[in-house]
Short mmCIF file of C-alpha atoms and ligand atoms in Angstrom, two decimals:
data_model
loop_
_atom_site.label_atom_id
_atom_site.label_comp_id
_atom_site.label_asym_id
_atom_site.label_seq_id
_atom_site.Cartn_x
_atom_site.Cartn_y
_atom_site.Cartn_z
CA MET A 301 12.92 4.21 27.97
CA THR A 302 16.38 5.35 28.39
CA SER A 303 18.81 3.36 26.07
CA LYS A 304 19.24 4.71 22.66
CA GLY A 305 17.81 2.77 19.79
CA GLN A 306 19.93 1.88 16.53
CA VAL A 307 18.73 2.54 12.87
CA SER A 308 19.87 0.24 9.96
CA PHE A 309 19.03 -0.28 6.23
CA HIS A 310 18.84 -3.64 4.59
CA GLY A 311 17.64 -4.74 0.99
CA SER A 312 17.75 -3.29 -2.25
CA ALA A 313 15.33 -1.34 -4.54
CA VAL A 314 13.68 -3.05 -7.58
CA ALA A 315 16.29 -3.80 -10.36
CA PRO A 316 15.75 -1.59 -13.51
CA ASP A 317 15.52 -4.94 -15.56
CA ASN A 318 12.43 -6.07 -13.74
CA PHE A 319 10.88 -2.67 -14.15
CA LEU A 320 11.35 -2.90 -17.84
CA GLU A 321 10.27 -6.61 -18.01
CA ASP A 322 7.13 -5.74 -16.12
CA VAL A 323 6.33 -2.75 -18.10
CA VAL A 324 6.79 -4.40 -21.42
CA THR A 325 4.79 -7.69 -20.39
CA GLY A 326 1.87 -5.31 -19.10
CA LEU A 327 1.75 -3.27 -22.07
CA SER A 328 1.80 -6.02 -24.30
CA LEU A 329 -1.59 -7.29 -22.82
CA ALA A 330 -4.99 -7.14 -24.93
CA ARG A 331 -6.19 -5.12 -21.92
CA LYS A 332 -3.09 -3.19 -21.03
CA GLU A 333 -1.99 -3.00 -17.38
CA LEU A 334 1.03 -1.90 -15.03
CA PRO A 335 1.48 -3.04 -11.36
CA PRO A 336 0.78 -0.29 -8.90
CA LYS A 337 4.12 -0.72 -6.85
CA TYR A 338 5.77 1.38 -9.63
CA PHE A 339 3.80 4.33 -8.53
CA TYR A 340 5.91 4.88 -5.87
CA ASP A 341 9.21 6.71 -6.87
CA ALA A 342 10.13 9.54 -4.79
CA ARG A 343 7.68 11.97 -6.41
CA GLY A 344 4.98 9.18 -6.15
CA SER A 345 5.50 8.66 -2.60
CA ALA A 346 5.25 12.30 -1.95
CA LEU A 347 2.18 12.58 -4.11
CA PHE A 348 0.47 9.79 -1.89
CA GLU A 349 1.27 11.64 1.34
CA GLU A 350 -0.34 14.62 -0.27
CA ILE A 351 -3.35 12.45 -1.22
CA CYS A 352 -3.71 11.40 2.35
CA THR A 353 -4.51 14.98 3.29
CA LEU A 354 -7.38 15.69 0.87
CA PRO A 355 -10.78 16.51 2.03
CA GLU A 356 -12.23 13.60 -0.10
CA TYR A 357 -9.65 11.13 0.81
CA TYR A 358 -11.45 9.64 3.82
CA PRO A 359 -9.35 6.15 4.34
CA THR A 360 -6.25 7.88 6.00
CA ARG A 361 -8.44 10.10 8.46
CA ALA A 362 -10.78 7.20 9.16
CA GLU A 363 -7.91 4.82 9.98
CA ILE A 364 -6.09 7.26 12.02
CA ALA A 365 -9.29 7.99 14.05
CA LEU A 366 -10.03 4.17 14.74
CA THR A 367 -6.45 3.58 15.64
CA ARG A 368 -6.41 6.57 18.32
CA GLN A 369 -10.02 5.68 19.39
CA HIS A 370 -9.19 1.96 20.09
CA ILE A 371 -5.29 2.16 20.88
CA ALA A 372 -5.52 0.65 24.31
CA GLU A 373 -7.36 -2.32 23.23
CA ILE A 374 -5.09 -2.72 20.08
CA ALA A 375 -2.13 -2.48 22.46
CA ARG A 376 -3.48 -5.16 24.61
CA PHE A 377 -4.21 -7.34 21.26
CA ALA A 378 -0.71 -6.89 20.10
CA GLY A 379 1.30 -7.01 23.31
CA GLU A 380 4.36 -5.02 24.29
CA GLY A 381 7.95 -5.65 23.60
CA SER A 382 7.20 -7.20 20.01
CA GLU A 383 8.96 -7.51 16.74
CA LEU A 384 6.73 -4.93 14.89
CA ILE A 385 7.00 -5.68 11.11
CA GLU A 386 5.13 -3.05 8.83
CA TYR A 387 4.65 -3.88 4.95
CA GLY A 388 4.18 -0.73 2.79
CA SER A 389 5.25 1.44 5.64
CA GLY A 390 5.51 4.68 3.61
CA ALA A 391 5.89 7.67 6.02
CA SER A 392 4.91 5.49 8.95
CA THR A 393 2.57 8.08 10.07
CA LYS A 394 -0.23 5.70 11.53
CA THR A 395 2.54 3.65 13.16
CA ARG A 396 3.61 6.38 15.53
CA ILE A 397 0.33 5.91 17.48
CA LEU A 398 1.31 2.24 17.71
CA LEU A 399 4.87 2.72 18.39
CA GLU A 400 4.10 4.87 21.63
CA ALA A 401 1.42 2.26 22.91
CA LEU A 402 3.46 -0.89 22.15
CA GLU A 403 6.94 0.18 22.77
CA PRO A 404 8.31 -2.73 20.40
CA ALA A 405 11.64 -4.31 20.94
CA VAL A 406 12.25 -3.60 17.11
CA TYR A 407 10.24 -1.98 14.26
CA VAL A 408 10.95 -3.45 10.74
CA PRO A 409 9.50 -0.88 8.19
CA VAL A 410 9.47 -2.56 4.71
CA ASP A 411 8.81 -0.35 1.52
CA ILE A 412 9.65 -0.50 -2.06
CA SER A 413 10.28 3.24 -1.92
CA GLU A 414 13.81 3.94 -0.73
CA SER A 415 13.04 7.60 -0.32
CA ALA A 416 10.05 7.05 1.74
CA LEU A 417 11.84 4.75 4.05
CA ARG A 418 14.81 6.90 4.64
CA GLY A 419 12.56 9.89 5.22
CA ALA A 420 10.54 8.19 7.73
CA ALA A 421 13.45 6.49 9.43
CA ALA A 422 15.27 9.91 9.86
CA LEU A 423 12.21 11.41 11.78
CA LEU A 424 11.52 8.28 13.70
CA GLU A 425 14.93 8.61 15.09
CA THR A 426 14.32 12.03 16.55
CA GLU A 427 10.97 11.44 17.48
CA PHE A 428 11.42 8.00 19.08
CA PRO A 429 15.27 8.05 20.29
CA TRP A 430 14.76 4.58 22.21
CA LEU A 431 13.32 2.77 19.23
CA ASN A 432 15.48 0.13 17.21
CA VAL A 433 14.55 0.48 13.47
CA ARG A 434 15.59 -2.13 10.96
CA ALA A 435 14.36 -0.59 7.64
CA VAL A 436 13.99 -2.91 4.46
CA VAL A 437 14.04 -1.79 1.10
CA GLY A 438 12.05 -4.38 -0.94
CA ASP A 439 9.07 -5.87 -2.69
CA PHE A 440 6.65 -7.46 -0.35
CA GLY A 441 5.50 -9.44 -3.14
CA ARG A 442 8.78 -11.51 -3.21
CA PRO A 443 10.57 -13.37 -0.67
CA LEU A 444 12.33 -10.87 1.48
CA ALA A 445 14.98 -11.31 4.17
CA ILE A 446 13.91 -9.83 7.45
CA PRO A 447 16.99 -9.08 9.57
CA ALA A 448 17.04 -11.01 12.92
CA PHE A 449 16.66 -9.20 16.37
CA ALA A 450 17.63 -11.17 19.56
CA GLY A 451 15.38 -10.65 22.49
CA ALA A 452 12.23 -9.46 20.49
CA GLY A 453 8.93 -10.81 21.74
CA ARG A 454 6.01 -12.04 19.53
CA LYS A 455 6.12 -11.15 15.91
CA VAL A 456 3.46 -8.68 14.76
CA VAL A 457 2.75 -7.80 11.05
CA TYR A 458 1.04 -4.50 10.58
CA PHE A 459 -0.32 -3.78 7.05
CA PRO A 460 -2.32 -0.45 7.16
CA GLY A 461 -3.66 2.03 4.56
CA SER A 462 -5.79 -0.71 2.82
CA THR A 463 -2.64 -1.63 0.75
CA ILE A 464 -4.04 -5.17 0.85
CA GLY A 465 -6.69 -3.83 -1.46
CA ASN A 466 -4.31 -3.19 -4.21
CA LEU A 467 -3.49 -6.90 -4.55
CA THR A 468 -5.72 -9.22 -6.28
CA ARG A 469 -7.50 -11.98 -4.38
CA GLU A 470 -4.99 -14.50 -5.03
CA GLU A 471 -2.11 -12.15 -4.32
CA SER A 472 -3.77 -11.40 -0.94
CA LEU A 473 -4.10 -14.81 -0.22
CA ALA A 474 -0.50 -15.66 -0.93
CA PHE A 475 0.52 -12.48 1.07
CA LEU A 476 -1.45 -13.59 4.09
CA HIS A 477 -0.13 -17.11 3.70
CA MET A 478 3.56 -15.70 3.81
CA THR A 479 2.78 -13.53 6.83
CA ARG A 480 1.18 -16.40 8.81
CA GLY A 481 4.40 -18.21 8.00
CA GLN A 482 6.55 -15.40 9.25
CA VAL A 483 4.81 -14.63 12.49
CA GLY A 484 4.59 -18.21 13.56
CA PRO A 485 1.93 -20.04 15.55
CA GLY A 486 0.27 -17.28 17.85
CA GLY A 487 1.80 -14.51 16.20
CA ALA A 488 -0.42 -11.54 14.93
CA MET A 489 -1.45 -9.31 12.32
CA LEU A 490 -2.97 -5.89 12.03
CA VAL A 491 -4.50 -5.40 8.87
CA GLY A 492 -6.34 -1.88 7.62
CA VAL A 493 -9.08 -2.81 5.12
CA ASP A 494 -11.37 -0.27 3.44
CA VAL A 495 -15.18 -1.25 3.57
CA LYS A 496 -17.70 -1.29 0.71
CA LYS A 497 -19.78 1.75 0.86
CA ASP A 498 -21.69 4.52 -0.97
CA PRO A 499 -20.00 4.61 -4.29
CA ASN A 500 -20.22 8.41 -4.49
CA LEU A 501 -18.04 8.50 -1.68
CA LEU A 502 -15.59 6.23 -3.22
CA HIS A 503 -15.83 8.01 -6.49
CA ALA A 504 -14.97 11.41 -4.96
CA ALA A 505 -12.05 9.97 -3.13
CA TYR A 506 -10.30 8.54 -6.11
CA ASN A 507 -11.43 11.72 -8.36
CA ASP A 508 -10.18 14.56 -5.95
CA SER A 509 -11.08 18.13 -6.96
CA GLN A 510 -7.46 19.34 -6.70
CA GLY A 511 -6.49 16.53 -9.36
CA VAL A 512 -3.57 15.05 -7.02
CA THR A 513 -4.66 11.55 -7.56
CA ALA A 514 -4.63 12.28 -11.42
CA LYS A 515 -0.97 13.57 -10.96
CA PHE A 516 -0.26 10.40 -8.92
CA ASN A 517 -1.50 8.09 -11.59
CA LEU A 518 0.11 10.02 -14.55
CA ASN A 519 3.65 10.21 -12.70
CA LEU A 520 3.73 6.52 -13.61
CA LEU A 521 4.13 7.28 -17.36
CA SER A 522 6.76 10.03 -16.26
CA ARG A 523 8.82 7.68 -14.31
CA ILE A 524 8.71 5.19 -17.33
CA ASN A 525 10.01 8.12 -19.50
CA ALA A 526 12.89 9.02 -16.97
CA GLU A 527 13.90 5.49 -15.93
CA LEU A 528 13.23 3.36 -18.88
CA GLY A 529 13.84 5.75 -21.63
CA GLY A 530 10.02 6.07 -22.68
CA ASP A 531 8.78 8.92 -24.81
CA PHE A 532 4.95 8.95 -23.45
CA GLU A 533 3.26 12.30 -24.17
CA VAL A 534 1.90 12.41 -20.67
CA GLY A 535 -0.58 15.18 -21.70
CA LYS A 536 -2.16 12.75 -24.19
CA PHE A 537 -3.34 10.63 -21.31
CA VAL A 538 -5.87 11.16 -18.65
CA HIS A 539 -6.77 9.76 -15.27
CA TYR A 540 -9.72 7.58 -15.18
CA ALA A 541 -11.16 6.12 -12.02
CA PHE A 542 -14.42 4.20 -11.39
CA TYR A 543 -16.07 1.95 -8.89
CA ASN A 544 -16.49 -1.38 -10.38
CA ALA A 545 -19.48 -2.84 -8.19
CA PRO A 546 -19.38 -6.53 -9.41
CA MET A 547 -15.76 -6.75 -8.50
CA GLY A 548 -16.13 -4.54 -5.42
CA ARG A 549 -13.23 -2.40 -6.26
CA ILE A 550 -12.06 1.05 -7.47
CA GLU A 551 -10.31 0.67 -10.75
CA MET A 552 -7.79 3.35 -11.76
CA HIS A 553 -6.80 3.81 -15.30
CA LEU A 554 -4.51 5.82 -17.55
CA ALA A 555 -6.92 6.68 -20.93
CA SER A 556 -5.25 7.59 -24.07
CA LEU A 557 -6.85 10.83 -25.49
CA GLU A 558 -6.23 9.79 -29.17
CA ARG A 559 -4.66 7.40 -31.48
CA GLN A 560 -1.13 7.30 -30.61
CA THR A 561 2.10 5.17 -30.06
CA ALA A 562 4.72 5.26 -27.23
CA ASN A 563 8.04 3.85 -27.13
CA VAL A 564 9.59 2.31 -24.25
CA GLY A 565 13.32 1.52 -25.00
CA SER A 566 13.28 -0.58 -28.09
CA TYR A 567 9.55 -1.51 -27.61
CA ARG A 568 6.62 0.20 -29.29
CA PHE A 569 3.08 0.24 -28.07
CA ARG A 570 0.03 1.57 -29.88
CA PHE A 571 -2.94 3.16 -28.23
CA ALA A 572 -6.76 3.45 -29.57
CA PRO A 573 -8.66 6.47 -28.78
CA GLY A 574 -10.07 5.87 -25.32
CA GLU A 575 -7.94 2.71 -24.77
CA SER A 576 -6.77 2.79 -21.21
CA ILE A 577 -3.90 1.17 -18.97
CA HIS A 578 -5.33 -0.33 -15.91
CA THR A 579 -2.84 0.91 -13.28
CA GLU A 580 -4.28 0.15 -10.01
CA ASN A 581 -7.19 -1.69 -8.14
CA SER A 582 -8.57 -0.72 -4.76
CA CYS A 583 -10.56 -3.71 -3.65
CA LYS A 584 -13.19 -3.06 -0.82
CA TYR A 585 -14.18 -5.51 1.73
CA SER A 586 -17.07 -6.19 4.09
CA VAL A 587 -15.97 -7.19 7.56
CA GLU A 588 -17.20 -10.78 6.73
CA GLU A 589 -15.64 -11.14 3.44
CA PHE A 590 -12.29 -10.09 4.75
CA GLN A 591 -12.49 -12.32 7.91
CA ALA A 592 -13.16 -15.42 5.46
CA LEU A 593 -10.24 -14.44 3.20
CA ALA A 594 -8.07 -14.34 6.37
CA ALA A 595 -9.39 -17.73 7.64
CA GLN A 596 -8.53 -19.25 4.26
CA ALA A 597 -4.96 -18.16 4.81
CA GLY A 598 -4.90 -19.67 8.36
CA PHE A 599 -5.71 -16.59 10.49
CA ARG A 600 -8.20 -16.48 13.32
CA GLY A 601 -9.98 -13.07 13.10
CA GLU A 602 -10.17 -11.91 16.82
CA LYS A 603 -10.95 -8.56 16.80
CA VAL A 604 -12.31 -5.81 14.19
CA TRP A 605 -11.93 -2.10 14.94
CA MET A 606 -13.89 0.54 13.00
CA ASP A 607 -14.25 4.49 13.17
CA ASP A 608 -17.63 6.00 14.39
CA ALA A 609 -18.79 6.62 10.61
CA ARG A 610 -17.94 2.96 9.92
CA LEU A 611 -15.87 3.79 6.53
CA PHE A 612 -12.79 1.71 7.39
CA SER A 613 -11.75 -1.39 9.33
CA LEU A 614 -8.91 -2.76 11.17
CA HIS A 615 -8.63 -6.34 11.60
CA GLY A 616 -6.73 -8.12 14.59
CA LEU A 617 -5.81 -11.53 13.25
CA VAL A 618 -4.05 -14.41 15.25
CA ALA A 619 -2.05 -17.24 13.25
CA ALA A 620 -4.01 -20.21 14.04
C1 SAM B 699 -1.26 2.73 -0.24
S1 SAM B 699 0.23 3.31 0.46
C2 SAM B 699 0.13 2.99 2.10
C3 SAM B 699 1.06 3.84 2.76
C4 SAM B 699 1.03 3.76 4.50
N1 SAM B 699 1.13 2.41 4.92
C5 SAM B 699 -0.34 4.32 4.78
O1 SAM B 699 -1.18 3.64 5.51
O2 SAM B 699 -0.66 5.52 4.55
C6 SAM B 699 1.20 1.90 -0.03
C7 SAM B 699 2.65 1.75 0.51
O3 SAM B 699 3.12 0.62 0.08
C8 SAM B 699 4.43 0.60 -0.54
N2 SAM B 699 4.21 -0.49 -1.77
C9 SAM B 699 3.54 -0.51 -2.67
N3 SAM B 699 3.76 -1.78 -3.14
C10 SAM B 699 4.79 -2.39 -2.49
C11 SAM B 699 5.53 -3.57 -2.73
N4 SAM B 699 5.04 -4.65 -3.73
N5 SAM B 699 6.59 -3.87 -1.87
C12 SAM B 699 6.80 -3.01 -0.93
N6 SAM B 699 6.23 -1.90 -0.60
C13 SAM B 699 5.11 -1.61 -1.57
C14 SAM B 699 4.34 1.97 -1.34
O4 SAM B 699 5.65 2.58 -1.33
C15 SAM B 699 3.55 2.86 -0.19
O5 SAM B 699 4.42 3.34 0.83
#
């Protein structure tokens, strides 16, 4: 390709009012919780990239390996000259393998983290000078305007990293329904999904020996302090992650080490010793479970690719 691509930015970051409302609502519940999308300020995004390089964190390595191994077939499935929309694109690392093989007419990375999007777009501009990039800052859990691009082919939504595992079953269904409408009949989706496996492997992946996942989790309290006038004593909370087998998910929590109170603006929250804030789920799906979920949302499961160790899956779905 010889022509020069164009890079543009659209959308806007989550308003501070929504952040405050979500924090106050979540911390007022009998079982306190916070939405995982707030992990991703600039520091959170950088810490997530560090997690991806950890020896215990197999999902990134496995997904990259399976994508490289099956890229010819993935490219045949997705087709060339498409409009490639990626939700939760972060650093767009895995996407580079697709971009080379698919040569899309336009790439639309969508992420809640403006710093991650801007960092990724700057590198893509140098590495893929021919690529048209329409970056969208926004929350994929809400209706988002995706900029139109004349002349692009089939719409293909890419959703790697098992980010879908962070959604509840209802949220996943709603998200899949939304994307099915977006890609239109015959449009496609590539979804990276972490599979059920030995709980010890799962436990290690979310309790790394260097404590990076702990820093990532605790950063949420630092972010509340910085952006919402909170006074959490971060050192009085600990990262706590375990595999909840009946629910088929890793749960991440922040547990209070003692009886304490924390203020967020004019709101006060009490914590008993050991009481936790549930900060993230990472749901694990067997191939059959995920195919059934996708079918419920109107997608036909056409292909499933896995790495040699069968740790991770990439589903090729077509809107029925
Ligand atoms: C688990 S990381 C995956 C990153 C990358 N896709 C990968 O595979 O390594 C989740 C990404 O989704 C973004 N994200 C999380 N919740 C979001 C939301 N509600 N709307 C938009 N982006 C979101 C985060 O900023 C982060 O970049």
